[in-house]
mmCIF file of C-alpha atoms in Angstrom:
data_model
loop_
_atom_site.group_PDB
_atom_site.id
_atom_site.type_symbol
_atom_site.label_atom_id
_atom_site.label_comp_id
_atom_site.label_asym_id
_atom_site.label_seq_id
_atom_site.Cartn_x
_atom_site.Cartn_y
_atom_site.Cartn_z
ATOM 1 C CA MET A 320 -0.026 -0.028 -0.156
ATOM 2 C CA VAL A 321 3.099 2.472 0.749
ATOM 3 C CA GLY A 322 4.512 1.471 -2.296
ATOM 4 C CA PHE A 323 1.079 2.862 -4.144
ATOM 5 C CA LEU A 324 1.104 5.942 -2.392
ATOM 6 C CA PHE A 325 4.346 7.314 -3.564
ATOM 7 C CA PRO A 326 3.639 7.777 -7.295
ATOM 8 C CA LEU A 327 -0.173 9.037 -6.069
ATOM 9 C CA VAL A 328 1.673 11.631 -4.032
ATOM 10 C CA ALA A 329 4.067 12.701 -6.866
ATOM 11 C CA LEU A 330 1.005 12.865 -9.117
ATOM 12 C CA LEU A 331 -1.012 14.975 -6.893
ATOM 13 C CA SER A 332 1.967 17.432 -6.341
ATOM 14 C CA LEU A 333 2.224 17.917 -10.199
ATOM 15 C CA PRO A 334 -0.388 20.833 -10.393
ATOM 16 C CA SER A 335 0.943 22.726 -7.423
ATOM 17 C CA ILE A 336 4.623 22.666 -9.084
ATOM 18 C CA SER A 337 3.432 23.521 -12.276
ATOM 19 C CA LYS A 338 1.508 26.499 -10.645
ATOM 20 C CA LYS A 339 4.789 27.461 -8.803
ATOM 21 C CA ASN A 340 6.841 27.455 -12.071
ATOM 22 C CA ASP A 341 3.992 29.786 -13.728
ATOM 23 C CA ILE A 342 4.077 31.983 -10.964
ATOM 24 C CA GLU A 343 8.144 32.376 -10.972
ATOM 25 C CA SER A 344 7.823 32.722 -14.925
ATOM 26 C CA ALA A 345 5.181 35.501 -14.603
ATOM 27 C CA GLU A 346 7.041 37.465 -11.751
ATOM 28 C CA SER A 347 10.438 36.867 -13.999
ATOM 29 C CA THR A 348 8.639 38.762 -17.188
ATOM 30 C CA ARG A 349 7.276 41.369 -14.543
ATOM 31 C CA LEU A 350 10.545 42.034 -13.372
ATOM 32 C CA LEU A 351 12.394 42.316 -16.912
ATOM 33 C CA ARG A 352 9.380 44.471 -18.160
ATOM 34 C CA GLU A 353 9.865 46.845 -15.205
ATOM 35 C CA SER A 354 13.615 47.036 -15.878
ATOM 36 C CA VAL A 355 13.109 47.887 -19.375
ATOM 37 C CA VAL A 356 10.664 50.850 -18.669
ATOM 38 C CA VAL A 357 13.151 52.007 -15.883
ATOM 39 C CA ASP A 358 15.893 51.968 -18.521
ATOM 40 C CA ARG A 359 13.597 53.820 -21.084
ATOM 41 C CA GLN A 360 12.958 56.494 -18.585
ATOM 42 C CA LYS A 361 16.683 56.871 -17.537
ATOM 43 C CA LYS A 362 17.467 57.560 -20.973
ATOM 44 C CA VAL A 363 14.524 60.200 -21.645
ATOM 45 C CA LEU A 364 15.417 61.962 -18.013
ATOM 46 C CA GLY A 365 18.888 62.058 -19.075
ATOM 47 C CA VAL A 366 17.710 64.119 -22.245
ATOM 48 C CA TRP A 367 15.656 66.405 -20.575
ATOM 49 C CA VAL A 368 17.925 66.806 -17.508
ATOM 50 C CA GLY A 369 20.596 67.965 -20.228
ATOM 51 C CA SER A 370 18.636 70.129 -22.162
ATOM 52 C CA SER A 371 17.136 71.958 -19.001
ATOM 53 C CA LEU A 372 20.594 72.652 -17.718
ATOM 54 C CA LEU A 373 21.451 74.026 -21.028
ATOM 55 C CA VAL A 374 18.344 76.384 -21.062
ATOM 56 C CA VAL A 375 19.013 77.499 -17.286
ATOM 57 C CA GLY A 376 22.921 78.049 -18.186
ATOM 58 C CA GLY A 377 21.881 80.234 -20.955
ATOM 59 C CA GLY A 378 19.033 82.253 -19.047
ATOM 60 C CA VAL A 379 21.672 82.620 -16.255
ATOM 61 C CA GLY A 380 24.133 83.637 -18.932
ATOM 62 C CA LEU A 381 21.824 86.338 -20.180
ATOM 63 C CA ALA A 382 20.625 87.413 -16.988
ATOM 64 C CA ALA A 383 23.950 87.982 -15.792
ATOM 65 C CA GLY A 384 25.314 89.726 -18.874
ATOM 66 C CA ILE A 385 27.603 87.057 -19.850
ATOM 67 C CA PHE A 386 26.073 86.231 -23.108
ATOM 68 C CA GLU A 387 24.142 88.352 -25.551
ATOM 69 C CA PRO A 388 20.824 87.104 -26.858
ATOM 70 C CA TYR A 389 21.838 85.926 -30.266
ATOM 71 C CA GLN A 390 24.891 83.798 -28.693
ATOM 72 C CA VAL A 391 22.307 81.973 -27.018
ATOM 73 C CA ALA A 392 19.560 81.774 -29.614
ATOM 74 C CA THR A 393 21.989 80.563 -32.201
ATOM 75 C CA PRO A 394 23.287 77.340 -30.900
ATOM 76 C CA VAL A 395 19.975 76.518 -29.626
ATOM 77 C CA ALA A 396 18.308 76.886 -32.869
ATOM 78 C CA ALA A 397 21.337 74.936 -34.528
ATOM 79 C CA VAL A 398 20.441 72.146 -31.942
ATOM 80 C CA ALA A 399 17.028 72.084 -32.848
ATOM 81 C CA LEU A 400 17.390 72.185 -36.395
ATOM 82 C CA GLY A 401 19.893 69.405 -36.163
ATOM 83 C CA VAL A 402 17.572 67.184 -34.583
ATOM 84 C CA ALA A 403 14.869 67.868 -36.847
ATOM 85 C CA THR A 404 17.135 67.059 -39.521
ATOM 86 C CA TRP A 405 18.597 64.028 -38.146
ATOM 87 C CA ALA A 406 15.003 62.416 -37.534
ATOM 88 C CA LYS A 407 13.786 63.625 -40.993
ATOM 89 C CA SER A 408 16.808 61.921 -42.651
ATOM 90 C CA LEU A 409 15.655 58.404 -40.946
ATOM 91 C CA GLU A 410 12.457 58.539 -42.825
ATOM 92 C CA GLU A 411 11.956 56.943 -46.025
ATOM 93 C CA LYS A 412 9.425 58.261 -48.717
ATOM 94 C CA ASN A 413 10.797 56.135 -51.513
ATOM 95 C CA LYS A 414 9.078 52.868 -52.718
ATOM 96 C CA PRO A 415 10.867 49.868 -52.105
ATOM 97 C CA LEU A 416 12.071 47.556 -55.205
ATOM 98 C CA PRO A 417 9.578 45.141 -56.394
ATOM 99 C CA GLU A 418 9.519 41.791 -54.845
ATOM 100 C CA SER A 419 10.907 40.369 -58.529
ATOM 101 C CA HIS A 420 14.343 41.808 -57.761
ATOM 102 C CA PHE A 421 14.359 38.981 -55.348
ATOM 103 C CA THR A 422 14.317 35.491 -54.599
ATOM 104 C CA VAL A 423 14.229 33.004 -51.717
ATOM 105 C CA GLY A 424 16.644 29.961 -51.668
ATOM 106 C CA GLU A 425 19.061 27.728 -49.675
ATOM 107 C CA SER A 426 21.485 29.994 -47.927
ATOM 108 C CA ARG A 427 25.277 29.541 -48.832
ATOM 109 C CA ILE A 428 26.104 30.103 -45.026
ATOM 110 C CA PRO A 429 25.897 26.660 -43.210
ATOM 111 C CA GLU A 430 23.281 25.656 -41.183
ATOM 112 C CA ALA A 431 21.631 29.160 -41.946
ATOM 113 C CA GLY A 432 18.791 27.287 -43.972
ATOM 114 C CA LYS A 433 16.854 29.581 -46.421
ATOM 115 C CA GLY A 434 18.210 33.426 -47.629
ATOM 116 C CA LEU A 435 17.621 35.933 -49.600
ATOM 117 C CA PHE A 436 19.344 36.644 -53.058
ATOM 118 C CA ALA A 437 19.254 39.273 -55.689
ATOM 119 C CA ALA A 438 17.320 38.210 -58.981
ATOM 120 C CA LYS A 439 18.956 41.445 -60.631
ATOM 121 C CA PRO A 440 21.983 43.295 -60.043
ATOM 122 C CA ILE A 441 21.472 46.407 -57.345
ATOM 123 C CA GLU A 442 23.151 49.189 -57.417
ATOM 124 C CA MET A 443 24.562 50.642 -53.868
ATOM 125 C CA GLY A 444 22.470 52.835 -51.770
ATOM 126 C CA THR A 445 18.963 51.318 -53.193
ATOM 127 C CA PHE A 446 16.322 51.324 -51.117
ATOM 128 C CA LEU A 447 15.343 47.566 -51.032
ATOM 129 C CA PHE A 448 12.368 46.985 -48.706
ATOM 130 C CA PHE A 449 11.020 47.585 -45.166
ATOM 131 C CA TYR A 450 10.951 44.915 -42.016
ATOM 132 C CA THR A 451 7.390 43.648 -41.954
ATOM 133 C CA GLY A 452 5.298 41.596 -39.772
ATOM 134 C CA GLU A 453 2.878 41.584 -36.707
ATOM 135 C CA ARG A 454 3.319 44.766 -34.983
ATOM 136 C CA LEU A 455 3.118 44.581 -31.315
ATOM 137 C CA THR A 456 3.208 46.569 -28.391
ATOM 138 C CA ASP A 457 4.629 45.992 -25.106
ATOM 139 C CA ASP A 458 1.801 44.212 -23.728
ATOM 140 C CA ASP A 459 1.987 41.773 -26.847
ATOM 141 C CA TYR A 460 5.650 41.619 -27.088
ATOM 142 C CA PHE A 461 6.104 40.291 -23.573
ATOM 143 C CA GLU A 462 2.759 37.915 -23.659
ATOM 144 C CA ARG A 463 4.267 36.366 -26.763
ATOM 145 C CA TYR A 464 7.898 36.296 -25.605
ATOM 146 C CA PRO A 465 8.264 36.368 -21.773
ATOM 147 C CA ASP A 466 12.063 36.114 -21.691
ATOM 148 C CA GLY A 467 12.264 39.362 -23.932
ATOM 149 C CA GLN A 468 14.108 37.319 -26.691
ATOM 150 C CA GLY A 469 12.253 37.174 -30.306
ATOM 151 C CA ARG A 470 14.559 36.016 -32.563
ATOM 152 C CA TYR A 471 12.749 37.926 -35.674
ATOM 153 C CA VAL A 472 11.798 40.862 -33.877
ATOM 154 C CA ALA A 473 12.784 44.422 -34.890
ATOM 155 C CA GLU A 474 12.227 46.942 -32.037
ATOM 156 C CA LEU A 475 11.653 50.512 -33.614
ATOM 157 C CA PRO A 476 12.335 52.947 -30.888
ATOM 158 C CA SER A 477 10.485 56.250 -29.882
ATOM 159 C CA PRO A 478 12.463 59.466 -30.236
ATOM 160 C CA PRO A 479 14.829 59.768 -27.428
ATOM 161 C CA TRP A 480 12.911 62.625 -25.808
ATOM 162 C CA SER A 481 9.631 60.582 -25.858
ATOM 163 C CA LEU A 482 8.379 58.150 -23.215
ATOM 164 C CA GLU A 483 6.151 56.665 -25.841
ATOM 165 C CA GLU A 484 6.406 52.936 -26.015
ATOM 166 C CA PRO A 485 8.362 51.193 -28.733
ATOM 167 C CA ILE A 486 6.999 49.196 -31.507
ATOM 168 C CA TYR A 487 7.883 45.693 -31.703
ATOM 169 C CA VAL A 488 7.535 44.227 -35.511
ATOM 170 C CA ASP A 489 7.614 40.263 -35.282
ATOM 171 C CA GLY A 490 8.352 38.383 -38.294
ATOM 172 C CA ALA A 491 8.660 35.172 -37.148
ATOM 173 C CA ASN A 492 5.490 34.156 -39.024
ATOM 174 C CA SER A 493 6.470 34.072 -42.706
ATOM 175 C CA ASP A 494 2.767 34.362 -43.818
ATOM 176 C CA LEU A 495 2.510 37.448 -41.990
ATOM 177 C CA SER A 496 6.064 39.284 -42.606
ATOM 178 C CA GLY A 497 7.883 40.240 -45.790
ATOM 179 C CA LEU A 498 10.982 39.558 -47.906
ATOM 180 C CA ALA A 499 13.540 41.129 -45.015
ATOM 181 C CA ARG A 500 12.984 38.201 -42.835
ATOM 182 C CA TRP A 501 14.813 35.900 -45.264
ATOM 183 C CA MET A 502 18.089 37.875 -44.887
ATOM 184 C CA ASN A 503 21.060 36.324 -42.994
ATOM 185 C CA SER A 504 23.809 37.514 -40.936
ATOM 186 C CA ARG A 505 27.278 35.706 -40.732
ATOM 187 C CA SER A 506 27.097 35.729 -37.214
ATOM 188 C CA ASN A 507 29.163 38.659 -35.536
ATOM 189 C CA ASP A 508 31.214 38.868 -38.562
ATOM 190 C CA ASP A 509 30.953 41.874 -41.030
ATOM 191 C CA SER A 510 32.589 40.528 -43.640
ATOM 192 C CA GLY A 511 30.183 39.687 -46.398
ATOM 193 C CA ARG A 512 27.596 42.036 -45.114
ATOM 194 C CA ASN A 513 26.397 43.692 -48.126
ATOM 195 C CA VAL A 514 22.797 45.466 -46.560
ATOM 196 C CA VAL A 515 22.478 48.052 -44.084
ATOM 197 C CA GLY A 516 19.218 49.127 -42.015
ATOM 198 C CA LYS A 517 18.050 51.938 -40.560
ATOM 199 C CA LYS A 518 15.197 53.041 -38.170
ATOM 200 C CA SER A 519 12.877 55.934 -38.476
ATOM 201 C CA ILE A 520 11.700 57.201 -35.101
ATOM 202 C CA THR A 521 8.945 59.773 -36.039
ATOM 203 C CA GLY A 522 5.700 59.327 -37.952
ATOM 204 C CA THR A 523 5.107 55.916 -39.146
ATOM 205 C CA ARG A 524 7.860 54.026 -37.463
ATOM 206 C CA ASN A 525 9.451 51.580 -39.794
ATOM 207 C CA PHE A 526 12.941 49.601 -40.345
ATOM 208 C CA HIS A 527 14.261 50.180 -43.932
ATOM 209 C CA PHE A 528 17.274 48.355 -45.651
ATOM 210 C CA TYR A 529 19.740 49.448 -48.069
ATOM 211 C CA ALA A 530 22.198 48.110 -50.482
ATOM 212 C CA LEU A 531 25.468 48.931 -48.910
ATOM 213 C CA CYS A 532 27.403 48.407 -51.952
ATOM 214 C CA ASP A 533 26.536 47.182 -55.563
ATOM 215 C CA ILE A 534 24.962 43.600 -55.318
ATOM 216 C CA ALA A 535 25.298 41.272 -58.203
ATOM 217 C CA GLU A 536 22.732 39.107 -59.499
ATOM 218 C CA GLY A 537 22.652 35.748 -57.793
ATOM 219 C CA GLU A 538 24.317 37.525 -54.482
ATOM 220 C CA GLU A 539 22.996 36.550 -51.273
ATOM 221 C CA LEU A 540 21.925 39.335 -49.045
ATOM 222 C CA CYS A 541 23.318 39.703 -45.602
ATOM 223 C CA PHE A 542 23.010 42.292 -42.757
ATOM 224 C CA ASP A 543 24.314 42.517 -39.254
ATOM 225 C CA TYR A 544 21.282 41.320 -36.960
ATOM 226 C CA GLY A 545 22.914 43.039 -33.826
ATOM 227 C CA VAL A 546 23.720 41.895 -30.386
ATOM 228 C CA ASN A 547 20.346 41.340 -29.327
ATOM 229 C CA TYR A 548 19.417 38.692 -31.857
ATOM 230 C CA TRP A 549 22.724 36.448 -30.913
ATOM 231 C CA ASP A 550 22.001 36.705 -27.162
ATOM 232 C CA ALA A 551 18.576 35.420 -28.028
ATOM 233 C CA VAL A 552 20.030 32.630 -30.032
ATOM 234 C CA ALA A 553 22.386 32.054 -27.224
ATOM 235 C CA VAL A 554 19.123 31.547 -24.370
ATOM 236 C CA VAL A 555 17.360 29.140 -27.068
ATOM 237 C CA ASP A 556 20.303 27.426 -27.883
#
């Protein structure tokens, strides 16, 4: 009878163990989200504190007669114009290349699976395509990836002066994403990289890709996935 009770007790304890694991996982996700939000707030606070100090310093200088009005107004206007120009430069108004310029096939990179290839020659600087997929909020992202590691997720940040949430574009589902998801990266090696990405931070935020050099017909397209991707791979592996 005692021998029968041992497996029975073990079976009865399984739900409580599962519930405990769920609680621990939820707590881990909550802490991760909090750290992400706090880090975001610190960066924005730094921008605003730095800007405020410059404004206060300029005001004190004007009041004390150290600066002339134009000496304060000129650099402020230059900084504002520079920031606006920089943000505008990250936008892309042109249309991407037609899908007929690309083809998906077996990658020439060992164990990389599928890859994206040029079906026609592409000139350096050409706008190729956007990174497309499911657009997720903070809540959506951490519900889908509790550990914060989405291998096919591109984070589109808000402007550095804004507390607005980032947008997460998840290209994991090939039926809901575009050509960009098929590009490979040569681990952390920049050799062979012929595509570069650029993220817009205002308006309709997007991730754009451009030819880093002339790309020949049949050449595989590769870009740098970045540290976050390889960290995610390390966690999954």
